[in-house]
Tab-separated table of C-alpha atoms and ligand atoms in Angstrom:
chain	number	residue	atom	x	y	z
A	13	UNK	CA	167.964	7.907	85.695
A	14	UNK	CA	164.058	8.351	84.940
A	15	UNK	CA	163.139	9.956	81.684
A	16	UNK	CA	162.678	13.624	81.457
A	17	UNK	CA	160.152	15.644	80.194
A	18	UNK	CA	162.158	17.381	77.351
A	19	UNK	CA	165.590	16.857	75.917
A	20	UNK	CA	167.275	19.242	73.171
A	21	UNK	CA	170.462	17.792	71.999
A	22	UNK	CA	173.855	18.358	70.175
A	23	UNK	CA	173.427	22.488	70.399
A	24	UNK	CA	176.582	24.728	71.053
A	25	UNK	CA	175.484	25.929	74.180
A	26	UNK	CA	175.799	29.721	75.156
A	27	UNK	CA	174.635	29.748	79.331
A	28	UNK	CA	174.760	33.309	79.967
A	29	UNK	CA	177.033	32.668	82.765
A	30	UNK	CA	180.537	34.090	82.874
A	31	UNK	CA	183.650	33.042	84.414
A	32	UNK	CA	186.347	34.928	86.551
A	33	UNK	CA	187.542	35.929	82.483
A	34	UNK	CA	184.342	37.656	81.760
A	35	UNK	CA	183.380	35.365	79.031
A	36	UNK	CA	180.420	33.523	78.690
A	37	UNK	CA	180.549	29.802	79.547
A	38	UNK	CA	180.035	27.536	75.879
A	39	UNK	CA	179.148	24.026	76.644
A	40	UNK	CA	179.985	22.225	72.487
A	41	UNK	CA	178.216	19.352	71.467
A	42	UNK	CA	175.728	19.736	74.727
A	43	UNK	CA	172.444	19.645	75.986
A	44	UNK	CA	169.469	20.544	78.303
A	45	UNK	CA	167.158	18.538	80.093
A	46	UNK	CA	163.897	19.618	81.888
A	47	UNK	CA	160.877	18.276	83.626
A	48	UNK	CA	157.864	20.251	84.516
A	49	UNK	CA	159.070	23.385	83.187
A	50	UNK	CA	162.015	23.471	85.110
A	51	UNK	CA	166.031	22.490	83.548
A	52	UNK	CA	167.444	19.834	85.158
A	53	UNK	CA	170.027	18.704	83.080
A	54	UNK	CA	172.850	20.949	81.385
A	55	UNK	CA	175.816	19.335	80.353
A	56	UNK	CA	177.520	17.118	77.450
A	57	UNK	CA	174.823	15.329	75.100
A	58	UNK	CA	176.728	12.116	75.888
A	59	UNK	CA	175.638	11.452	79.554
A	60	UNK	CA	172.390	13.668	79.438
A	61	UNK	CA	168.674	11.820	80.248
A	62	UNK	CA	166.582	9.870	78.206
A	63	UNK	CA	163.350	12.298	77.332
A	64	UNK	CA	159.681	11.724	76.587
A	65	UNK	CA	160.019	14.435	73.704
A	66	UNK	CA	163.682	15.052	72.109
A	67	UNK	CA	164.655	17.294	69.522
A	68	UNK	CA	167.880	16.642	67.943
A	69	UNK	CA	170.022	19.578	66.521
A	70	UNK	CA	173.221	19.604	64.479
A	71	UNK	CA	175.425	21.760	66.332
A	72	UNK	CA	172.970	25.207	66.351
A	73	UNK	CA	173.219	27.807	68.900
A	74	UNK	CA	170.677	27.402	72.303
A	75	UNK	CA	170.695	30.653	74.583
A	76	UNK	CA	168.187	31.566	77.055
A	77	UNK	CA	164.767	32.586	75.914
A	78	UNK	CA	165.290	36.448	75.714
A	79	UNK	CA	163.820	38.906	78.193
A	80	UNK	CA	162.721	42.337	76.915
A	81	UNK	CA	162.690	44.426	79.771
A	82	UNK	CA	161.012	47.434	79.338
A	83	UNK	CA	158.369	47.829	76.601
A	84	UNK	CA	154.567	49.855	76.161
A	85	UNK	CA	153.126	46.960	74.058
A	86	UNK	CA	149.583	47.289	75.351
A	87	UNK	CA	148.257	50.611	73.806
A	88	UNK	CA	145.825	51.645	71.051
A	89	UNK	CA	145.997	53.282	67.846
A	90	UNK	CA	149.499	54.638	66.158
A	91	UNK	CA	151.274	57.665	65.828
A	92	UNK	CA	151.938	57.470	62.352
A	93	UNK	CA	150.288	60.482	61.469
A	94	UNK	CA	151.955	62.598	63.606
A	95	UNK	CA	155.051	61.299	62.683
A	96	UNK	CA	154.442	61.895	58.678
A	97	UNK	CA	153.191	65.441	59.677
A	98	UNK	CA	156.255	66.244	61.237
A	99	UNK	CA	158.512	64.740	58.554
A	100	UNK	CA	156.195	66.866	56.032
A	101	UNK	CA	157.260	70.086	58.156
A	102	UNK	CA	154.916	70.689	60.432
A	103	UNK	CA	155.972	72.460	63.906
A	104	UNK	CA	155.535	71.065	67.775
A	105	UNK	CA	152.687	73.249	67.868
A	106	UNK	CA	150.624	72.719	64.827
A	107	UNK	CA	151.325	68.123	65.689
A	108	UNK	CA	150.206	69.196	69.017
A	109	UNK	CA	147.020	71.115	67.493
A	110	UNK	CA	146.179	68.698	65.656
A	111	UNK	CA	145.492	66.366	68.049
A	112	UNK	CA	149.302	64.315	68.520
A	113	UNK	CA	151.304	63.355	70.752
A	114	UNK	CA	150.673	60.991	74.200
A	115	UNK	CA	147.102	62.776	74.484
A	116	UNK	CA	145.800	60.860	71.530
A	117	UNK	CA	147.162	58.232	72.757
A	118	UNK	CA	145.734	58.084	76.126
A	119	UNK	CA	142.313	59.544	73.834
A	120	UNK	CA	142.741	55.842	72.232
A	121	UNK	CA	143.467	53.756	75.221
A	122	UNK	CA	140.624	55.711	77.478
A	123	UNK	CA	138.339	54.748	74.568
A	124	UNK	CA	139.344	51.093	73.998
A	125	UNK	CA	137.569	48.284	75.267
A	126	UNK	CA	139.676	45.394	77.150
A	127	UNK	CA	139.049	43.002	74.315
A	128	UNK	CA	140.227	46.124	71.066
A	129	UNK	CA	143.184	46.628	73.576
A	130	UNK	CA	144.094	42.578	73.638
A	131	UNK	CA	143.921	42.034	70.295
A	132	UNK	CA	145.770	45.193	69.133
A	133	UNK	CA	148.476	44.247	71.423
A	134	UNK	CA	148.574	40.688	71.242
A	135	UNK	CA	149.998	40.918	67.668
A	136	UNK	CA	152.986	43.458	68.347
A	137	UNK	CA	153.687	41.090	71.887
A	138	UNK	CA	153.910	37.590	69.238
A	139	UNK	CA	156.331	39.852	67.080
A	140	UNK	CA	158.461	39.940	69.794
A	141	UNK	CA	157.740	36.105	70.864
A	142	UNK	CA	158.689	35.404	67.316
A	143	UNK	CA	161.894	36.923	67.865
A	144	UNK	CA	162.625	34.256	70.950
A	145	UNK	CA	161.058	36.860	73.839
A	146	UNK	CA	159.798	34.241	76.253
A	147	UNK	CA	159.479	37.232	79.131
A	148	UNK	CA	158.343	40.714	78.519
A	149	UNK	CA	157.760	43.413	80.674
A	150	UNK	CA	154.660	46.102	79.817
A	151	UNK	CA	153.477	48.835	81.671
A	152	UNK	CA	150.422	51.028	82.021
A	153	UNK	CA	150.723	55.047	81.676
A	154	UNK	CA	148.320	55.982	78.910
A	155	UNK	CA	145.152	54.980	80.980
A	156	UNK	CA	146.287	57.900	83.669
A	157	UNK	CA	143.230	57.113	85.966
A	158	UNK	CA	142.803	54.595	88.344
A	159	UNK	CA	140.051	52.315	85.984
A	160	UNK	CA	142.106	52.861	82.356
A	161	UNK	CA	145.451	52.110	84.215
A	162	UNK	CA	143.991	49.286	85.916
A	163	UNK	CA	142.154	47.984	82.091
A	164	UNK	CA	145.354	48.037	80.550
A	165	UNK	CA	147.226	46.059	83.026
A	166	UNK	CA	144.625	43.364	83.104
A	167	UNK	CA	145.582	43.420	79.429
A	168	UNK	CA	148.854	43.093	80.192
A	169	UNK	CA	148.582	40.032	82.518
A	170	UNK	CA	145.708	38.203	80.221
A	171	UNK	CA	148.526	38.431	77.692
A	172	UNK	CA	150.993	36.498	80.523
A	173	UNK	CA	148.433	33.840	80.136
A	174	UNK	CA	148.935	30.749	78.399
A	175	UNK	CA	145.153	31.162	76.603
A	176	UNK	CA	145.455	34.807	75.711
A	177	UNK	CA	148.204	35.689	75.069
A	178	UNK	CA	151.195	34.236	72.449
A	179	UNK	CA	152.805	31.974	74.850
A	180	UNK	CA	155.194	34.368	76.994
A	181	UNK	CA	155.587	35.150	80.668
A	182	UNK	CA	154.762	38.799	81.221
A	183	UNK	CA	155.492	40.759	84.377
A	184	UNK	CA	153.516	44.355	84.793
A	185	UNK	CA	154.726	47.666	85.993
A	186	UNK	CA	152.300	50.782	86.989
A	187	UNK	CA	153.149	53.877	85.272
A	188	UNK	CA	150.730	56.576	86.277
A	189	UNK	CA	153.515	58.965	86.773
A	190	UNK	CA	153.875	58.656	82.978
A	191	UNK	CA	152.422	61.690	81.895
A	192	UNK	CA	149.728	64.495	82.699
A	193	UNK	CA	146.004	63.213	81.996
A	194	UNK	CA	144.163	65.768	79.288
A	195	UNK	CA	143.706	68.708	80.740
A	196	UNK	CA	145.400	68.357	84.096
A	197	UNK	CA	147.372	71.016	84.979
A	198	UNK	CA	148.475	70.887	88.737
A	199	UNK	CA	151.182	67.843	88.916
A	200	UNK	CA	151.103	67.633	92.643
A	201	UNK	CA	146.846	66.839	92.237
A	202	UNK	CA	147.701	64.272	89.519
A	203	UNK	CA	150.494	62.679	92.012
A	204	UNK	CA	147.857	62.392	94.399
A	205	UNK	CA	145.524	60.786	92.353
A	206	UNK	CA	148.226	58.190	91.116
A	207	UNK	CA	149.065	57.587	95.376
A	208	UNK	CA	145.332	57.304	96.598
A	209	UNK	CA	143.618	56.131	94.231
A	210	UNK	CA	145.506	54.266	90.937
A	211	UNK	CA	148.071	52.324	92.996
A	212	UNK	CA	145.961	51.041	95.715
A	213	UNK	CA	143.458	49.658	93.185
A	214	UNK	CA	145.806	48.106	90.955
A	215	UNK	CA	146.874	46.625	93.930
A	216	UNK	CA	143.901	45.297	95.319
A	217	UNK	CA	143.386	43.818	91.537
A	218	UNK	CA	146.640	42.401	92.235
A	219	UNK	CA	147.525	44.055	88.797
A	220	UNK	CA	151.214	45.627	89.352
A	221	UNK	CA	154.380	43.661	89.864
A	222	UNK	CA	156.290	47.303	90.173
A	223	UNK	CA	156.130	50.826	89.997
A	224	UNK	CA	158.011	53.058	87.449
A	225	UNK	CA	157.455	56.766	87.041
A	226	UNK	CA	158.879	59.364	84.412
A	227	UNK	CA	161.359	62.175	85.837
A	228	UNK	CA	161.942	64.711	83.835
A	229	UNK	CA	161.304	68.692	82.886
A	230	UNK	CA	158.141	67.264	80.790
A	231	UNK	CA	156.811	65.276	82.666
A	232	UNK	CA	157.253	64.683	87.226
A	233	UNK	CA	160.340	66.127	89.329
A	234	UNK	CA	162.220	64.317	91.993
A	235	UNK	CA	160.120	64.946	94.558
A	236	UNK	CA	156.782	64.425	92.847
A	237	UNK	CA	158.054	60.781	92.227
A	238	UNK	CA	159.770	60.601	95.568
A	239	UNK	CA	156.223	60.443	96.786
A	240	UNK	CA	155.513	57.391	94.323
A	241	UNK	CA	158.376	55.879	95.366
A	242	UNK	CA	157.279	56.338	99.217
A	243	UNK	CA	153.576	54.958	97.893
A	244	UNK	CA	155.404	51.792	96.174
A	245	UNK	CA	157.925	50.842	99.200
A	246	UNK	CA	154.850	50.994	101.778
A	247	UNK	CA	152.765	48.588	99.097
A	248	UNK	CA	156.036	46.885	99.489
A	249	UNK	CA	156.505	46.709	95.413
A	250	UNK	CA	160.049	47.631	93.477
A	251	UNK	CA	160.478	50.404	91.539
A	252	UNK	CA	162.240	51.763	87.932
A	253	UNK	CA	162.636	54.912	86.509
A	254	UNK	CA	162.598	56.669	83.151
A	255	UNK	CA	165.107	58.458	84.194
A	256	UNK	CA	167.902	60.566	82.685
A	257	UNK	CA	166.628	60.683	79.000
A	258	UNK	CA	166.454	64.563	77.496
A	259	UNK	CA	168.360	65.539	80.698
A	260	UNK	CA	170.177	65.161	84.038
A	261	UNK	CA	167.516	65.559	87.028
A	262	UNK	CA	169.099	63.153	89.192
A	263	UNK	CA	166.386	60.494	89.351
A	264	UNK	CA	168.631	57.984	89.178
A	265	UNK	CA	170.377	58.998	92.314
A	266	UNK	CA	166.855	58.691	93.846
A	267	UNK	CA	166.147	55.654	92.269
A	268	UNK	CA	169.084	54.215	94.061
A	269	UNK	CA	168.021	55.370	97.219
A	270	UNK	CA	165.156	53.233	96.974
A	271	UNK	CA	166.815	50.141	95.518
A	272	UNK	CA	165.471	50.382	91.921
A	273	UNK	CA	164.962	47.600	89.928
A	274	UNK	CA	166.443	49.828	87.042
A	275	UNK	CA	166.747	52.777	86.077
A	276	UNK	CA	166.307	53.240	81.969
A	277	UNK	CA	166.665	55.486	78.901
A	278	UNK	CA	169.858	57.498	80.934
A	279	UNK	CA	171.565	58.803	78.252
A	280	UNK	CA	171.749	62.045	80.606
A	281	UNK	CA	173.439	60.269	83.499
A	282	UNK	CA	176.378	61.725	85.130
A	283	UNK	CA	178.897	60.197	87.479
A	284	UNK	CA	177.644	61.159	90.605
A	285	UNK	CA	174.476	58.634	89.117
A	286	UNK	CA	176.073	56.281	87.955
A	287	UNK	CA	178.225	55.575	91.364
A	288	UNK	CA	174.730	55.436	93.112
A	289	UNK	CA	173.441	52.935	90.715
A	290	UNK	CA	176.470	50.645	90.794
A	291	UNK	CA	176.334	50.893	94.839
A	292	UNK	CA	172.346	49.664	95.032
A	293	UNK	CA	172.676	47.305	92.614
A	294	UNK	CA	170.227	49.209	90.019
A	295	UNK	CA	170.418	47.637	85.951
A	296	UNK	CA	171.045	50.491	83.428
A	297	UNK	CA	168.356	49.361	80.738
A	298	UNK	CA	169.234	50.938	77.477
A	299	UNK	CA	166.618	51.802	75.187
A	300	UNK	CA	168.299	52.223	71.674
A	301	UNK	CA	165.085	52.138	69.670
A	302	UNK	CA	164.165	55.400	71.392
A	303	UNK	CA	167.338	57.200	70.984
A	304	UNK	CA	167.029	56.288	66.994
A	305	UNK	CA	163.524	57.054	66.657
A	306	UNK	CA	164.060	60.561	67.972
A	307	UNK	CA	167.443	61.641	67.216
A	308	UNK	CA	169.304	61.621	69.964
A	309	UNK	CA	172.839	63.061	69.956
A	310	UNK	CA	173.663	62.069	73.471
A	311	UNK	CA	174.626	58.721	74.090
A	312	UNK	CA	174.486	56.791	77.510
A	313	UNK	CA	177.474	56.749	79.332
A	314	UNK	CA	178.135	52.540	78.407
A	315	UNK	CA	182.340	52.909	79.381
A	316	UNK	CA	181.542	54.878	82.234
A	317	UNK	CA	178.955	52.207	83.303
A	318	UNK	CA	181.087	49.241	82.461
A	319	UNK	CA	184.100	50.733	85.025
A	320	UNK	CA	181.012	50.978	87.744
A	321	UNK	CA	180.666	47.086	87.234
A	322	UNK	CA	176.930	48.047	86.396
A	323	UNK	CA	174.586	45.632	85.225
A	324	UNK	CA	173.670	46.190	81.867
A	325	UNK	CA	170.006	45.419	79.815
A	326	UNK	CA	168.582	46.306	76.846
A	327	UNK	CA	164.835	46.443	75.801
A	328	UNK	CA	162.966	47.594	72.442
A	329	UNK	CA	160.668	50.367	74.417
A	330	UNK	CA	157.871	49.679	72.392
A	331	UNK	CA	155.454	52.437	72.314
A	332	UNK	CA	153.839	54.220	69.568
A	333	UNK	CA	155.355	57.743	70.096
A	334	UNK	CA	159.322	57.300	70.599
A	335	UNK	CA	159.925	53.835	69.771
A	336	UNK	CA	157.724	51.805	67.543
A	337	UNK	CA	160.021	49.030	67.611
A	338	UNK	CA	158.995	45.192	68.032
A	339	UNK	CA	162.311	43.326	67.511
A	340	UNK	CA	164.357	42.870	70.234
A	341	UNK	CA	167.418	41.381	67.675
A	342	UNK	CA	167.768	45.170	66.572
A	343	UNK	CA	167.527	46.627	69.551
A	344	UNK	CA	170.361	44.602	70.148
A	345	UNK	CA	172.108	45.304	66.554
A	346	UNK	CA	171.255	49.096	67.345
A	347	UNK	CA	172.766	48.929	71.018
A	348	UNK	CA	176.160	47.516	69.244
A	349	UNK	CA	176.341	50.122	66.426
A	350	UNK	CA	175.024	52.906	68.284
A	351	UNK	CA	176.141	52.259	71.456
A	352	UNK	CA	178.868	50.341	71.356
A	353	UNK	CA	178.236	47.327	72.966
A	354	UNK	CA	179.874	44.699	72.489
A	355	UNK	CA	177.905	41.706	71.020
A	356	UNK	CA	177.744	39.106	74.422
A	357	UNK	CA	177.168	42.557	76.286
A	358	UNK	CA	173.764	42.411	74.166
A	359	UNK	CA	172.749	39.210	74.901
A	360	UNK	CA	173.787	39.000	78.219
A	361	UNK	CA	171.189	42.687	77.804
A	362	UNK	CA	168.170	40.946	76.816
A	363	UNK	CA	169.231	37.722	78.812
A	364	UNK	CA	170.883	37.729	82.099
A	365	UNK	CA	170.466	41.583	83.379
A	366	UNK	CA	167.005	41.842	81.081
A	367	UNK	CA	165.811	39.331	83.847
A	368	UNK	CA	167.842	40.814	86.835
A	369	UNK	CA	165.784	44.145	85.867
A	370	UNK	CA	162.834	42.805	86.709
A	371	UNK	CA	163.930	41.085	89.733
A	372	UNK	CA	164.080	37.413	88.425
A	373	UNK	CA	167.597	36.918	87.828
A	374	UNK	CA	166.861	33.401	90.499
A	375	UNK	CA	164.075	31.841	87.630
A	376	UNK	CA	164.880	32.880	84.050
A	377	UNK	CA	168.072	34.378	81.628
A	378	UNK	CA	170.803	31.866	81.850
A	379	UNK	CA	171.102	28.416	81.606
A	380	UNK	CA	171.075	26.518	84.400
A	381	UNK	CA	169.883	23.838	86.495
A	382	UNK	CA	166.927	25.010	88.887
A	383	UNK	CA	165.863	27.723	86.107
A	384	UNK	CA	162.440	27.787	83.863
A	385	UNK	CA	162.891	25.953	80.885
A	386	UNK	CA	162.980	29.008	78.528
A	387	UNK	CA	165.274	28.228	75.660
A	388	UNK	CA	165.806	29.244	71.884
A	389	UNK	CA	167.775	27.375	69.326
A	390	UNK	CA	169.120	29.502	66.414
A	391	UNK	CA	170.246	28.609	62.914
A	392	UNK	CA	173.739	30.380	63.707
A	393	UNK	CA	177.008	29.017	65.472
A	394	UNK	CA	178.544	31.877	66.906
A	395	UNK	CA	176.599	34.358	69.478
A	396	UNK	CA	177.557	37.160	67.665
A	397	UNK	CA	175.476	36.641	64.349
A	398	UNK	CA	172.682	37.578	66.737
A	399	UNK	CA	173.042	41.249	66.906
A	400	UNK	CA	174.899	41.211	63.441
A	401	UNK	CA	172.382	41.056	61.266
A	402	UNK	CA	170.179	43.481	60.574
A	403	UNK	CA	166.105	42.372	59.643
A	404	UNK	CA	166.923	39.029	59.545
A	405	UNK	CA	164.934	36.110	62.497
A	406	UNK	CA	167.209	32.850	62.552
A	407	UNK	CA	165.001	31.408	65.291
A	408	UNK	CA	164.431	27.875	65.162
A	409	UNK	CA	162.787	26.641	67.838
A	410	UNK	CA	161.521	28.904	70.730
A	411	UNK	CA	160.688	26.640	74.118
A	412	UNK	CA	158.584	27.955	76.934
A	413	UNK	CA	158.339	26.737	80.395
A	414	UNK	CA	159.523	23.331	78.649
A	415	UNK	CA	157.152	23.195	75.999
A	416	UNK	CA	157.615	24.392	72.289
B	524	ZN	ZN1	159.418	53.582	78.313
């Protein structure tokens, strides 16, 4: 057998792929091979190749790399203010007088330069590589023209590079349909400017590896992001939805109808939804940081989804006005205690589905021969400690693409 490129040995192996039982396939006392990026070996450490580098555990937990799914990493400045404002009293109004909410966002983002926006979002995108993310999603939707949604997803995929960003495969996602610009009024006009003019140049950039939109009563209605939807499918690029978060619209019955990706937040989703997405094949990506940050009552519908045999992810959501959150080992602790996950339903969330949201369920989130080498090694035995504790990083070794 020649020698391959990279050998970890003697981890308790958790593959991320389950058996006709539902439980996740543990390989003890095993170990993974790979050569130019790629696993080729995963199996018993006794039988397993000879490799140029080796590292040697003593019976520590290897998963996938993790996969967060759905996040808003690249923007600028913080709504911290706000935040304290409104925790000091203050009403919708007077926050939204004073300048809050996703306007002064977008105000900050508009007003960034590429290189301010990099480095501002390179350091929330390594706390998540910290954490073992070796894939992250990020979208646009706080540029809401064609040239600021087209600067931050160059952002986005200089970060997805291996000199400027922190070492992490990134896939992007136009959000246009996120939110009115300042001082837009007519929705249908703003539609038409994400349709004619964002998409196609993101496009032509080759910027946008999907489209996702926002339905609800703040922000588009099923039929203004019908028409995205029809834009996407004729640029032949998937689609997601925020769908379903402050209330039931139906977007992810339309989502379905166009073979979403995902559809995500959904706390709001009803049956009649959820039978859709179980029937195209759509992942339910729960966003627990969000529900936390802003109080949410209403929880997503995770029994109702687990009867539909629907495909379940997780993701942190991180954005700066309803889910500051950079660590992807609470959102899964959060999507336990809140939710009611169970603890492999997290990991399998920000493994396995986290990677079948975004379409590359073939390349990345389980273990297996033919995938990219993305693997952590943890200083705990059992899967569960992951999402157990709460503030606490037992990474130990975070490979990507075969390399540490
Ligand atoms: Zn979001």
């Amino acid at each position: 057998m020649s020698k391959a490129g990279l050998l970890v040995s003697h981890v308790r192996i958790w593959t991320g792929e389950t058996g006709p039982d539902g439980k996740v396939r543990m390989i003890e006392d095993g170990a993974v091979a790979a050569s130019d990026g790629i696993i080729t070996y995963v199996g018993p450490t006794e039988g397993a190749p000879e490799a140029e580098v080796e590292y040697d555990h003593q019976g520590e937990l290897l998963t996938p790399g993790l996969v967060d799914c759905h996040t808003h990493v690249v923007h600028a400045g913080n709504r911290a203010g706000e935040w304290q404002m409104r925790l000091e009293g203050a009403s919708y109004e007077e926050v939204a007088k004073a300048g809050g909410g996703i306007v002064s966002t977008v105000k900050a983002v508009r007003a960034a330069s590429e290189e301010t926006l990099l480095s501002e979002s390179f350091h929330r995108l390594k706390a998540l590589v910290d954490e073992g993310v070796t894939t992250a999603e990020i979208k646009s939707g706080y540029g809401l023209d064609a040239g600021n949604e087209a600067k931050m997803l160059r952002v986005a995929r200089m970060l997805g590079t291996k000199t400027g960003g922190p070492g992490v495969t990134v896939t992007t996602t136009h959000l246009g349909a996120h939110a009115m610009p300042p001082g837009g009024a007519d929705k249908d006009a703003y539609i038409a400017d994400v349709i004619e003019r964002q998409l196609p140049l993101a496009v032509k950039e080759g910027l946008a590896d999907a489209v996702d939109a926002f339905c609800e009563g703040i922000a588009f209605s099923p039929a203004q992001v019908r028409r995205v939807f029809e834009a996407a499918r004729a640029l032949k690029l998937p689609v997601k939805l925020h769908a379903e978060q402050l209330s039931n619209l139906g977007g992810s019955k339309l989502a379905a109808e166009f073979s979403a990706l995902s559809v995500d937040h959904i706390e709001y989703l009803d049956t009649d939804g959820i039978a859709a997405i179980a029937k195209s094949g759509t992942v339910a990506v729960l966003l627990p940081g969000a529900f936390y940050f802003i109080k949410e009552k209403q929880k997503p519908p995770v029994d109702a989804l687990r009867r539909a045999g629907v495909p379940i992810a997780l993701a942190t959501d991180c954005n700066p006005g309803s889910s500051p959150l950079t660590s992807i080992l609470l959102a899964m602790n959060m999507a336990c205690t809140l939710f009611g996950l169970t603890p492999q339903e997290a990991l399998l969330g920000v493994t396995r589905e986290g990677a079948r949201a975004l379409g590359m369920q073939d390349k990345i989130g389980t273990v297996t021969v033919g995938k990219q080498a993305d693997l952590c090694v943890w200083n705990v035995r059992e899967p569960a400690e992951l999402a157990y504790r709460i503030g606490f990083n037992p990474l130990l070794r975070r490979i990507w693409r075969g390399e540490e």
